[in-house]
Coordinates of N, CA and C in Angstrom, one line a residue:
Chain A
D16 N 4.5 13.0 -6.7 CA 5.0 11.7 -6.9 C 4.9 11.3 -8.4
A17 N 5.9 10.5 -8.8 CA 5.9 10.0 -10.2 C 4.8 9.0 -10.3
K18 N 4.2 8.9 -11.5 CA 3.2 7.9 -11.7 C 3.8 6.7 -12.3
T19 N 3.2 5.5 -12.1 CA 3.7 4.3 -12.7 C 2.6 3.7 -13.5
T20 N 3.1 2.9 -14.5 CA 2.2 2.2 -15.4 C 2.5 0.7 -15.4
Q21 N 1.5 -0.1 -15.2 CA 1.7 -1.5 -15.2 C 0.6 -2.2 -16.0
P22 N 1.0 -3.4 -16.6 CA -0.1 -4.1 -17.3 C -1.2 -4.6 -16.3
T23 N -2.4 -4.7 -16.8 CA -3.5 -5.0 -15.9 C -3.4 -6.4 -15.3
S24 N -3.0 -7.3 -16.2 CA -2.9 -8.7 -15.8 C -1.8 -9.5 -16.5
M25 N -1.4 -10.6 -15.9 CA -0.4 -11.5 -16.6 C -0.6 -12.9 -16.1
D26 N -0.3 -13.8 -16.9 CA -0.3 -15.3 -16.5 C 1.2 -15.8 -16.5
C27 N 1.4 -16.7 -15.7 CA 2.8 -17.4 -15.6 C 2.6 -18.8 -15.2
A28 N 3.3 -19.7 -15.9 CA 3.2 -21.1 -15.6 C 4.0 -21.4 -14.3
E29 N 3.5 -22.3 -13.5 CA 4.1 -22.6 -12.2 C 5.5 -23.1 -12.5
G30 N 6.5 -22.7 -11.7 CA 7.9 -23.1 -11.9 C 8.7 -22.2 -12.8
R31 N 8.0 -21.4 -13.6 CA 8.7 -20.5 -14.5 C 8.9 -19.2 -13.9
A32 N 9.8 -18.4 -14.5 CA 10.1 -17.0 -14.0 C 8.9 -16.1 -14.4
A33 N 8.5 -15.3 -13.4 CA 7.5 -14.3 -13.7 C 8.2 -13.0 -13.8
N34 N 8.0 -12.3 -14.9 CA 8.7 -11.0 -15.1 C 7.6 -9.9 -15.2
L35 N 7.5 -9.1 -14.2 CA 6.5 -8.0 -14.2 C 7.1 -6.7 -14.5
P36 N 6.6 -6.0 -15.6 CA 7.2 -4.7 -15.9 C 6.5 -3.6 -15.3
C37 N 7.2 -2.5 -15.2 CA 6.6 -1.2 -14.7 C 7.3 0.0 -15.3
N38 N 6.5 0.9 -15.8 CA 7.1 2.1 -16.4 C 6.9 3.3 -15.4
H39 N 8.0 4.0 -15.2 CA 8.0 5.2 -14.3 C 8.8 6.3 -15.0
S40 N 8.4 6.7 -16.1 CA 9.2 7.6 -17.0 C 9.5 9.0 -16.4
T41 N 8.7 9.4 -15.4 CA 8.8 10.7 -14.8 C 9.5 10.6 -13.4
I42 N 10.2 9.5 -13.1 CA 10.8 9.4 -11.8 C 11.9 10.4 -11.7
S43 N 12.1 10.9 -10.5 CA 13.2 11.8 -10.2 C 14.3 11.1 -9.5
G44 N 15.5 11.9 -9.5 CA 16.7 11.3 -9.0 C 16.7 10.7 -7.6
N45 N 15.8 11.2 -6.7 CA 15.8 10.8 -5.4 C 14.6 9.9 -5.0
E46 N 14.0 9.4 -6.0 CA 12.8 8.5 -5.8 C 13.3 7.0 -6.0
Y47 N 12.8 6.2 -5.0 CA 13.1 4.8 -5.1 C 11.9 4.1 -5.8
V48 N 12.2 3.0 -6.3 CA 11.2 2.1 -6.9 C 10.9 1.0 -5.8
Y49 N 9.6 0.9 -5.5 CA 9.2 -0.1 -4.5 C 8.2 -1.1 -5.2
W50 N 8.3 -2.3 -4.8 CA 7.3 -3.3 -5.2 C 6.6 -3.9 -4.0
Y51 N 5.3 -4.0 -4.0 CA 4.5 -4.7 -3.0 C 3.6 -5.7 -3.7
R52 N 3.1 -6.6 -3.0 CA 2.1 -7.5 -3.5 C 0.9 -7.7 -2.5
Q53 N -0.2 -8.0 -3.1 CA -1.4 -8.2 -2.2 C -2.1 -9.5 -2.6
I54 N -2.0 -10.4 -1.7 CA -2.6 -11.7 -1.9 C -4.1 -11.5 -1.4
H55 N -5.0 -12.2 -2.1 CA -6.4 -12.0 -1.8 C -6.8 -11.9 -0.4
S56 N -7.5 -10.9 0.0 CA -8.0 -10.7 1.3 C -7.0 -10.4 2.4
Q57 N -5.8 -10.0 2.0 CA -4.7 -9.6 2.9 C -4.3 -8.2 2.6
G58 N -3.6 -7.6 3.6 CA -2.9 -6.3 3.4 C -1.7 -6.4 2.4
P59 N -1.4 -5.4 1.7 CA -0.2 -5.5 0.9 C 1.1 -5.8 1.7
Q60 N 2.0 -6.5 1.0 CA 3.2 -6.9 1.6 C 4.4 -6.4 0.8
Y61 N 5.4 -5.9 1.5 CA 6.6 -5.4 0.8 C 7.4 -6.5 0.2
I62 N 7.9 -6.3 -1.0 CA 8.7 -7.3 -1.7 C 10.2 -6.8 -1.8
I63 N 10.4 -5.7 -2.4 CA 11.8 -5.3 -2.7 C 11.7 -3.8 -3.1
H64 N 12.9 -3.1 -3.0 CA 13.0 -1.8 -3.5 C 14.4 -1.5 -4.0
G65 N 14.5 -0.4 -4.8 CA 15.9 -0.1 -5.3 C 15.9 1.3 -5.8
L66 N 17.1 1.9 -5.9 CA 17.3 3.2 -6.4 C 17.7 3.2 -7.9
K67 N 18.9 2.6 -8.1 CA 19.4 2.5 -9.5 C 20.1 1.2 -9.8
N68 N 20.6 0.6 -8.7 CA 21.2 -0.7 -8.9 C 20.2 -1.8 -8.9
N69 N 20.5 -2.9 -9.6 CA 19.7 -4.1 -9.4 C 19.7 -4.7 -8.0
E70 N 18.6 -5.2 -7.6 CA 18.6 -5.7 -6.2 C 18.0 -7.1 -6.2
T71 N 18.4 -7.9 -5.2 CA 17.9 -9.3 -5.1 C 17.7 -9.6 -3.6
N72 N 16.6 -10.2 -3.3 CA 16.5 -10.7 -1.9 C 15.8 -12.1 -2.0
E73 N 15.4 -12.6 -0.9 CA 14.9 -14.0 -0.9 C 13.6 -14.1 -1.6
M74 N 12.9 -13.0 -1.9 CA 11.6 -13.1 -2.6 C 11.7 -12.9 -4.1
A75 N 12.6 -12.0 -4.5 CA 12.5 -11.5 -5.9 C 13.8 -10.8 -6.3
S76 N 13.9 -10.5 -7.5 CA 14.9 -9.6 -8.1 C 14.3 -8.4 -8.7
L77 N 15.0 -7.3 -8.6 CA 14.5 -6.0 -9.2 C 15.5 -5.5 -10.2
I78 N 15.1 -5.4 -11.5 CA 16.0 -4.9 -12.5 C 15.5 -3.5 -12.9
I79 N 16.4 -2.5 -12.7 CA 16.1 -1.1 -13.0 C 16.9 -0.7 -14.2
T80 N 16.3 -0.2 -15.3 CA 17.0 0.3 -16.5 C 18.0 1.4 -16.1
E81 N 19.0 1.6 -17.0 CA 20.0 2.6 -16.7 C 19.4 4.0 -16.6
D82 N 18.4 4.3 -17.4 CA 17.8 5.6 -17.4 C 16.7 5.7 -16.3
R83 N 16.5 4.6 -15.6 CA 15.6 4.5 -14.4 C 14.1 4.7 -14.8
K84 N 13.8 4.7 -16.1 CA 12.4 5.0 -16.5 C 11.6 3.7 -16.5
S85 N 12.1 2.6 -16.3 CA 11.3 1.4 -16.1 C 12.1 0.4 -15.3
S86 N 11.3 -0.6 -14.8 CA 11.9 -1.7 -14.0 C 11.1 -2.9 -14.2
T87 N 11.7 -4.0 -13.8 CA 11.1 -5.4 -13.9 C 11.3 -6.1 -12.6
L88 N 10.2 -6.6 -12.1 CA 10.2 -7.5 -10.9 C 10.3 -8.9 -11.4
I89 N 11.2 -9.7 -10.9 CA 11.4 -11.1 -11.4 C 11.2 -12.0 -10.2
L90 N 10.2 -12.9 -10.3 CA 10.0 -14.0 -9.4 C 10.6 -15.2 -10.1
P91 N 11.7 -15.7 -9.6 CA 12.5 -16.7 -10.4 C 11.8 -18.0 -10.7
H92 N 11.0 -18.5 -9.7 CA 10.3 -19.8 -9.9 C 8.9 -19.6 -9.3
A93 N 8.0 -19.1 -10.1 CA 6.7 -18.8 -9.6 C 6.0 -20.0 -9.0
T94 N 5.3 -19.8 -7.9 CA 4.5 -20.9 -7.3 C 3.0 -20.4 -7.3
L95 N 2.1 -21.3 -7.0 CA 0.7 -20.9 -7.0 C 0.5 -19.8 -5.9
R96 N 1.3 -19.9 -4.8 CA 1.1 -18.9 -3.8 C 1.6 -17.5 -4.2
D97 N 2.2 -17.4 -5.3 CA 2.6 -16.1 -5.8 C 1.5 -15.4 -6.6
T98 N 0.4 -16.0 -6.8 CA -0.8 -15.4 -7.4 C -1.3 -14.3 -6.5
A99 N -1.3 -13.1 -7.1 CA -1.5 -11.9 -6.3 C -1.6 -10.6 -7.2
V100 N -1.9 -9.5 -6.6 CA -1.8 -8.2 -7.4 C -0.5 -7.6 -6.9
Y101 N 0.3 -7.2 -7.9 CA 1.6 -6.7 -7.7 C 1.6 -5.2 -8.0
Y102 N 2.0 -4.4 -7.0 CA 2.0 -2.9 -7.2 C 3.5 -2.4 -7.3
C103 N 3.7 -1.6 -8.3 CA 4.9 -0.8 -8.4 C 4.7 0.6 -8.1
I104 N 5.4 1.2 -7.1 CA 5.3 2.6 -6.8 C 6.6 3.2 -6.7
V105 N 6.6 4.6 -6.8 CA 7.9 5.3 -6.6 C 7.7 6.2 -5.3
S106 N 8.7 6.3 -4.6 CA 8.7 7.0 -3.3 C 9.9 7.8 -3.0
L107 N 9.7 9.0 -2.6 CA 10.8 9.9 -2.2 C 11.6 9.3 -1.0
S108 N 12.9 9.6 -1.0 CA 13.7 9.2 0.2 C 13.7 10.3 1.2
G109 N 13.1 10.1 2.3 CA 13.1 11.1 3.4 C 12.0 12.1 3.2
G110 N 11.6 12.8 4.3 CA 10.6 13.9 4.1 C 9.2 13.4 3.8
Y111 N 8.4 14.2 3.2 CA 7.0 13.9 2.9 C 6.9 12.8 2.0
Q112 N 5.9 11.9 2.3 CA 5.9 10.6 1.6 C 4.6 10.2 1.0
K113 N 3.7 11.0 0.7 CA 2.5 10.5 0.1 C 2.8 9.8 -1.2
V114 N 2.3 8.6 -1.3 CA 2.6 7.8 -2.5 C 1.2 7.3 -3.0
T115 N 1.2 7.0 -4.3 CA 0.0 6.6 -5.0 C 0.2 5.1 -5.4
F116 N -0.7 4.3 -5.0 CA -0.8 2.9 -5.4 C -1.8 2.9 -6.6
G117 N -1.3 2.4 -7.8 CA -2.3 2.2 -8.9 C -3.1 1.0 -8.7
T118 N -3.5 0.4 -9.8 CA -4.3 -0.8 -9.7 C -3.5 -2.0 -9.8
G119 N -2.2 -1.9 -10.1 CA -1.3 -3.0 -10.1 C -1.5 -4.0 -11.2
T120 N -0.7 -5.1 -11.2 CA -0.8 -6.2 -12.1 C -1.3 -7.4 -11.4
K121 N -2.4 -8.0 -11.9 CA -2.9 -9.2 -11.4 C -2.1 -10.4 -12.0
L122 N -1.3 -11.0 -11.2 CA -0.5 -12.2 -11.7 C -1.2 -13.4 -11.3
Q123 N -1.5 -14.2 -12.3 CA -2.1 -15.5 -12.1 C -1.1 -16.6 -12.5
V124 N -0.7 -17.4 -11.4 CA 0.2 -18.5 -11.7 C -0.6 -19.7 -12.0
I125 N -0.3 -20.3 -13.1 CA -1.1 -21.5 -13.6 C -0.4 -22.8 -13.4
P126 N -1.1 -23.8 -12.8 CA -0.5 -25.1 -12.6 C 0.0 -25.7 -13.9
Chain B
G79 N 9.1 -9.2 15.5 CA 8.4 -8.2 16.4 C 7.0 -8.1 15.9
A80 N 6.2 -7.3 16.7 CA 4.8 -7.2 16.3 C 4.7 -6.3 15.1
G81 N 3.7 -6.6 14.3 CA 3.4 -5.8 13.1 C 2.4 -4.8 13.3
V82 N 1.8 -4.3 12.3 CA 0.7 -3.3 12.4 C -0.6 -4.1 12.7
S83 N -1.3 -3.6 13.7 CA -2.6 -4.3 14.0 C -3.7 -3.3 13.8
Q84 N -4.8 -3.8 13.4 CA -6.0 -3.0 13.2 C -7.2 -3.7 13.9
S85 N -8.1 -2.9 14.4 CA -9.3 -3.4 15.0 C -10.5 -2.5 14.7
P86 N -11.7 -3.0 14.6 CA -12.0 -4.5 14.5 C -11.5 -5.0 13.2
S87 N -11.5 -6.3 13.0 CA -11.2 -6.9 11.8 C -12.4 -6.8 10.8
N88 N -13.6 -6.9 11.3 CA -14.8 -6.8 10.6 C -15.8 -5.9 11.3
K89 N -16.5 -5.1 10.6 CA -17.5 -4.2 11.2 C -18.7 -4.1 10.3
V90 N -19.9 -4.4 10.8 CA -21.1 -4.3 10.1 C -21.9 -3.2 10.8
T91 N -22.4 -2.2 10.1 CA -23.1 -1.1 10.7 C -24.3 -0.7 9.9
E92 N -25.2 0.0 10.4 CA -26.3 0.5 9.7 C -26.0 1.9 9.1
K93 N -26.6 2.1 8.0 CA -26.5 3.5 7.4 C -26.8 4.5 8.4
G94 N -26.0 5.6 8.4 CA -26.2 6.7 9.3 C -25.5 6.6 10.7
K95 N -25.0 5.4 11.0 CA -24.3 5.3 12.3 C -22.8 5.8 12.1
D96 N -22.2 6.1 13.2 CA -20.8 6.5 13.2 C -19.9 5.2 13.5
V97 N -18.7 5.1 12.9 CA -17.8 4.0 13.2 C -16.4 4.6 13.5
E98 N -15.7 3.8 14.3 CA -14.3 4.2 14.6 C -13.5 3.0 14.3
L99 N -12.4 3.2 13.5 CA -11.5 2.1 13.2 C -10.1 2.5 13.8
R100 N -9.5 1.5 14.3 CA -8.2 1.7 15.1 C -7.1 1.1 14.4
C101 N -5.9 1.8 14.5 CA -4.7 1.2 13.9 C -3.6 1.4 15.0
D102 N -2.9 0.3 15.2 CA -1.7 0.3 16.1 C -0.5 0.1 15.2
P103 N 0.3 1.1 15.0 CA 1.5 1.0 14.1 C 2.6 0.2 14.8
I104 N 3.6 -0.1 14.0 CA 4.9 -0.7 14.6 C 5.6 0.4 15.4
S105 N 6.0 0.0 16.6 CA 6.6 0.9 17.5 C 7.8 1.6 16.9
G106 N 7.9 2.9 17.0 CA 9.0 3.7 16.5 C 8.8 4.2 15.1
H107 N 7.8 3.7 14.4 CA 7.5 4.2 13.1 C 6.8 5.6 13.1
T108 N 7.4 6.6 12.4 CA 7.0 7.9 12.5 C 5.8 8.2 11.6
A109 N 5.7 7.5 10.5 CA 4.7 7.7 9.5 C 3.6 6.7 9.6
L110 N 2.4 7.2 9.4 CA 1.2 6.3 9.4 C 0.3 6.8 8.3
Y111 N -0.2 5.8 7.5 CA -1.1 6.0 6.4 C -2.4 5.3 6.6
W112 N -3.5 5.9 6.1 CA -4.8 5.2 5.9 C -5.1 5.1 4.5
Y113 N -5.6 3.9 4.0 CA -6.0 3.7 2.7 C -7.4 3.1 2.7
R114 N -8.1 3.2 1.6 CA -9.4 2.5 1.5 C -9.3 1.7 0.2
Q115 N -9.9 0.5 0.3 CA -9.9 -0.4 -0.9 C -11.3 -1.0 -1.1
S116 N -11.9 -0.5 -2.1 CA -13.2 -1.1 -2.5 C -13.0 -2.4 -3.2
L117 N -14.1 -3.2 -3.3 CA -14.0 -4.5 -3.9 C -13.4 -4.5 -5.3
G118 N -12.3 -5.2 -5.5 CA -11.7 -5.3 -6.8 C -11.0 -4.1 -7.3
Q119 N -10.8 -3.1 -6.4 CA -10.1 -1.9 -6.8 C -8.7 -1.8 -6.1
G120 N -8.0 -0.7 -6.6 CA -6.7 -0.5 -6.0 C -6.8 0.3 -4.7
L121 N -5.7 0.6 -4.1 CA -5.7 1.3 -2.8 C -5.9 2.8 -3.1
E122 N -6.8 3.4 -2.3 CA -7.1 4.8 -2.4 C -6.6 5.5 -1.1
F123 N -5.6 6.4 -1.3 CA -5.0 7.1 -0.2 C -6.1 8.0 0.5
L124 N -6.1 7.9 1.8 CA -7.0 8.8 2.6 C -6.3 9.9 3.4
I125 N -5.3 9.5 4.2 CA -4.7 10.5 5.1 C -3.3 9.9 5.5
Y126 N -2.4 10.9 5.8 CA -1.0 10.5 6.1 C -0.6 11.4 7.3
F127 N 0.0 10.7 8.3 CA 0.6 11.4 9.4 C 2.1 11.1 9.4
Q128 N 2.9 12.2 9.7 CA 4.3 12.1 9.8 C 4.8 12.9 11.0
G129 N 5.2 12.1 12.0 CA 5.7 12.8 13.2 C 4.8 13.8 13.8
N130 N 5.3 15.0 14.1 CA 4.5 16.1 14.6 C 3.9 17.0 13.6
S131 N 4.2 16.7 12.3 CA 3.7 17.6 11.2 C 2.2 17.5 11.1
A132 N 1.7 18.5 10.5 CA 0.2 18.5 10.2 C 0.0 17.4 9.2
P133 N -1.1 16.6 9.4 CA -1.4 15.5 8.5 C -1.8 16.0 7.2
D134 N -1.6 15.1 6.2 CA -2.1 15.4 4.8 C -3.4 14.7 4.7
K135 N -4.5 15.5 4.7 CA -5.8 15.0 4.7 C -6.4 15.0 3.3
S136 N -5.6 15.2 2.3 CA -6.1 15.5 0.9 C -6.9 14.4 0.3
G137 N -6.7 13.2 0.9 CA -7.4 12.0 0.3 C -8.8 11.7 0.9
L138 N -9.1 12.4 2.0 CA -10.4 12.1 2.7 C -11.5 12.5 1.7
P139 N -12.4 11.6 1.5 CA -13.5 11.8 0.5 C -14.6 12.8 0.8
S140 N -14.8 13.0 2.1 CA -15.8 14.0 2.5 C -15.5 14.4 4.0
D141 N -16.3 15.4 4.4 CA -16.1 15.9 5.8 C -16.7 14.9 6.8
R142 N -17.2 13.8 6.4 CA -17.7 12.8 7.3 C -16.5 11.9 7.8
F143 N -15.4 12.0 7.1 CA -14.2 11.2 7.4 C -13.2 12.1 8.2
S144 N -12.7 11.6 9.3 CA -11.7 12.3 10.1 C -10.8 11.3 10.7
A145 N -9.6 11.7 11.0 CA -8.6 10.8 11.6 C -7.7 11.6 12.6
E146 N -7.3 10.9 13.6 CA -6.3 11.5 14.5 C -5.3 10.5 14.9
R147 N -4.2 11.0 15.4 CA -3.1 10.1 15.8 C -2.6 10.7 17.1
T148 N -2.8 9.9 18.2 CA -2.5 10.4 19.5 C -1.1 10.0 19.9
G149 N -0.4 10.9 20.4 CA 1.0 10.7 20.9 C 1.9 10.1 19.9
G150 N 1.6 10.3 18.7 CA 2.5 9.8 17.6 C 2.4 8.3 17.4
S151 N 1.4 7.7 18.0 CA 1.3 6.2 17.9 C 0.0 5.8 17.3
V152 N -0.9 5.4 18.2 CA -2.2 4.8 17.7 C -3.0 5.9 16.9
S153 N -3.7 5.4 15.9 CA -4.5 6.3 15.1 C -5.9 5.7 15.0
T154 N -6.9 6.6 15.0 CA -8.3 6.3 14.8 C -8.8 7.0 13.6
L155 N -9.5 6.2 12.7 CA -10.2 6.8 11.6 C -11.7 6.7 11.9
T156 N -12.3 7.9 11.9 CA -13.8 8.0 12.2 C -14.6 8.3 11.0
I157 N -15.6 7.6 10.8 CA -16.6 7.9 9.7 C -17.9 8.2 10.3
Q158 N -18.4 9.4 10.1 CA -19.7 9.8 10.7 C -20.8 9.5 9.7
R159 N -22.0 9.3 10.2 CA -23.2 9.1 9.3 C -22.8 8.2 8.1
T160 N -22.4 7.0 8.4 CA -22.0 6.1 7.3 C -23.0 5.9 6.2
Q161 N -22.5 5.8 5.0 CA -23.3 5.5 3.8 C -22.9 4.2 3.2
Q162 N -23.7 3.6 2.4 CA -23.4 2.3 1.8 C -22.1 2.3 1.0
E163 N -21.9 3.5 0.3 CA -20.7 3.6 -0.5 C -19.4 3.6 0.3
D164 N -19.5 3.7 1.7 CA -18.3 3.6 2.5 C -17.9 2.2 2.7
S165 N -18.7 1.2 2.3 CA -18.3 -0.2 2.5 C -17.0 -0.4 1.7
A166 N -16.0 -0.9 2.4 CA -14.7 -1.2 1.8 C -13.8 -1.8 2.9
V167 N -12.6 -2.1 2.5 CA -11.6 -2.5 3.4 C -10.7 -1.3 3.7
Y168 N -10.5 -1.0 5.0 CA -9.7 0.2 5.4 C -8.4 -0.4 5.9
L169 N -7.3 0.1 5.2 CA -6.0 -0.4 5.5 C -5.2 0.7 6.1
C170 N -4.4 0.3 7.1 CA -3.4 1.2 7.8 C -2.0 0.7 7.5
A171 N -1.1 1.6 7.3 CA 0.3 1.2 7.1 C 1.2 2.1 7.9
S172 N 2.3 1.6 8.4 CA 3.3 2.5 9.1 C 4.6 2.3 8.4
S173 N 5.5 3.3 8.6 CA 6.8 3.4 7.9 C 7.8 4.1 8.8
P174 N 9.0 3.6 8.8 CA 10.0 4.3 9.7 C 10.5 5.6 9.1
Q175 N 10.5 5.7 7.8 CA 10.8 6.9 7.0 C 12.1 7.5 7.5
R176 N 13.1 6.8 7.5 CA 14.4 7.3 8.0 C 15.3 7.8 6.9
G177 N 14.8 7.9 5.7 CA 15.5 8.3 4.5 C 16.4 7.1 4.0
R178 N 17.1 7.4 2.9 CA 18.0 6.4 2.3 C 17.2 5.2 1.9
G179 N 16.0 5.3 1.4 CA 15.3 4.2 1.0 C 14.5 3.4 2.1
Q180 N 14.6 3.9 3.3 CA 13.9 3.2 4.4 C 12.5 3.8 4.6
E181 N 11.7 3.7 3.5 CA 10.4 4.2 3.5 C 9.4 3.1 3.3
T182 N 9.8 1.9 3.5 CA 8.9 0.8 3.3 C 7.7 0.9 4.2
Q183 N 6.5 0.7 3.6 CA 5.3 0.7 4.3 C 4.9 -0.7 4.8
Y184 N 4.5 -0.9 6.0 CA 4.1 -2.2 6.6 C 2.7 -2.1 6.9
F185 N 1.9 -2.9 6.2 CA 0.5 -2.9 6.3 C -0.1 -3.8 7.3
G186 N -1.2 -3.3 7.9 CA -2.0 -4.1 8.7 C -3.0 -5.0 7.9
P187 N -3.7 -5.9 8.6 CA -4.6 -6.8 7.9 C -5.9 -6.1 7.4
G188 N -6.2 -4.9 7.8 CA -7.3 -4.2 7.3 C -8.6 -4.4 8.2
T189 N -9.5 -3.5 8.1 CA -10.8 -3.6 8.7 C -11.8 -3.6 7.6
R190 N -12.6 -4.7 7.5 CA -13.7 -4.8 6.5 C -14.9 -4.2 7.0
L191 N -15.3 -3.1 6.4 CA -16.5 -2.4 6.8 C -17.7 -2.6 5.9
L192 N -18.8 -3.0 6.4 CA -20.0 -3.2 5.6 C -21.1 -2.3 6.2
V193 N -21.6 -1.4 5.3 CA -22.7 -0.5 5.8 C -24.0 -1.0 5.1
L194 N -24.9 -1.4 6.0 CA -26.2 -1.9 5.4 C -27.2 -0.8 5.2

């Protein structure tokens, strides 16, 4: 599995866009980028994933660079409930799927 | 529909005792993962089951840890002769793993284990 690198922590003002970066420079062509988040004392929750095109859903947007070596998760209007640890991982499509969750980015949304 | 469930939600045990943690995955999901999360830490991979294939046990920290998955559904993680350092939240996740990006993991709420 490709490794990912994320900042340890970030702050964001409530109502502002939160932009969380992730580097995955060794990603291979058939690996997807997945984002999860973990709110305190809960299990991780899926947010979004993508292969090479930008993706958007009701929770967030995912911007993947053209060379696929990095991506950014965007929460367009952060709320206090978005305070969580955000994990960026890469995962093969199909077949064996052991993935590695790093320590993620601790996002603190500030009132 | 029903998500991943785990039981018990909390478990307090004495050092040296055995414990069993249960995971009920989402129906139809072929892949099942166990992770451990110590306080303030990231997720530590323990074991992975995929269909009828041999499980990947490479993350199990010692031979005191074992897991099985019966009938491709329910999984049990067993810790024998528990130690205080086993105290953590044990998370289970299942995934449909149908390819084409359908590898999303759906996590249960976890079992909080405290070894006294």
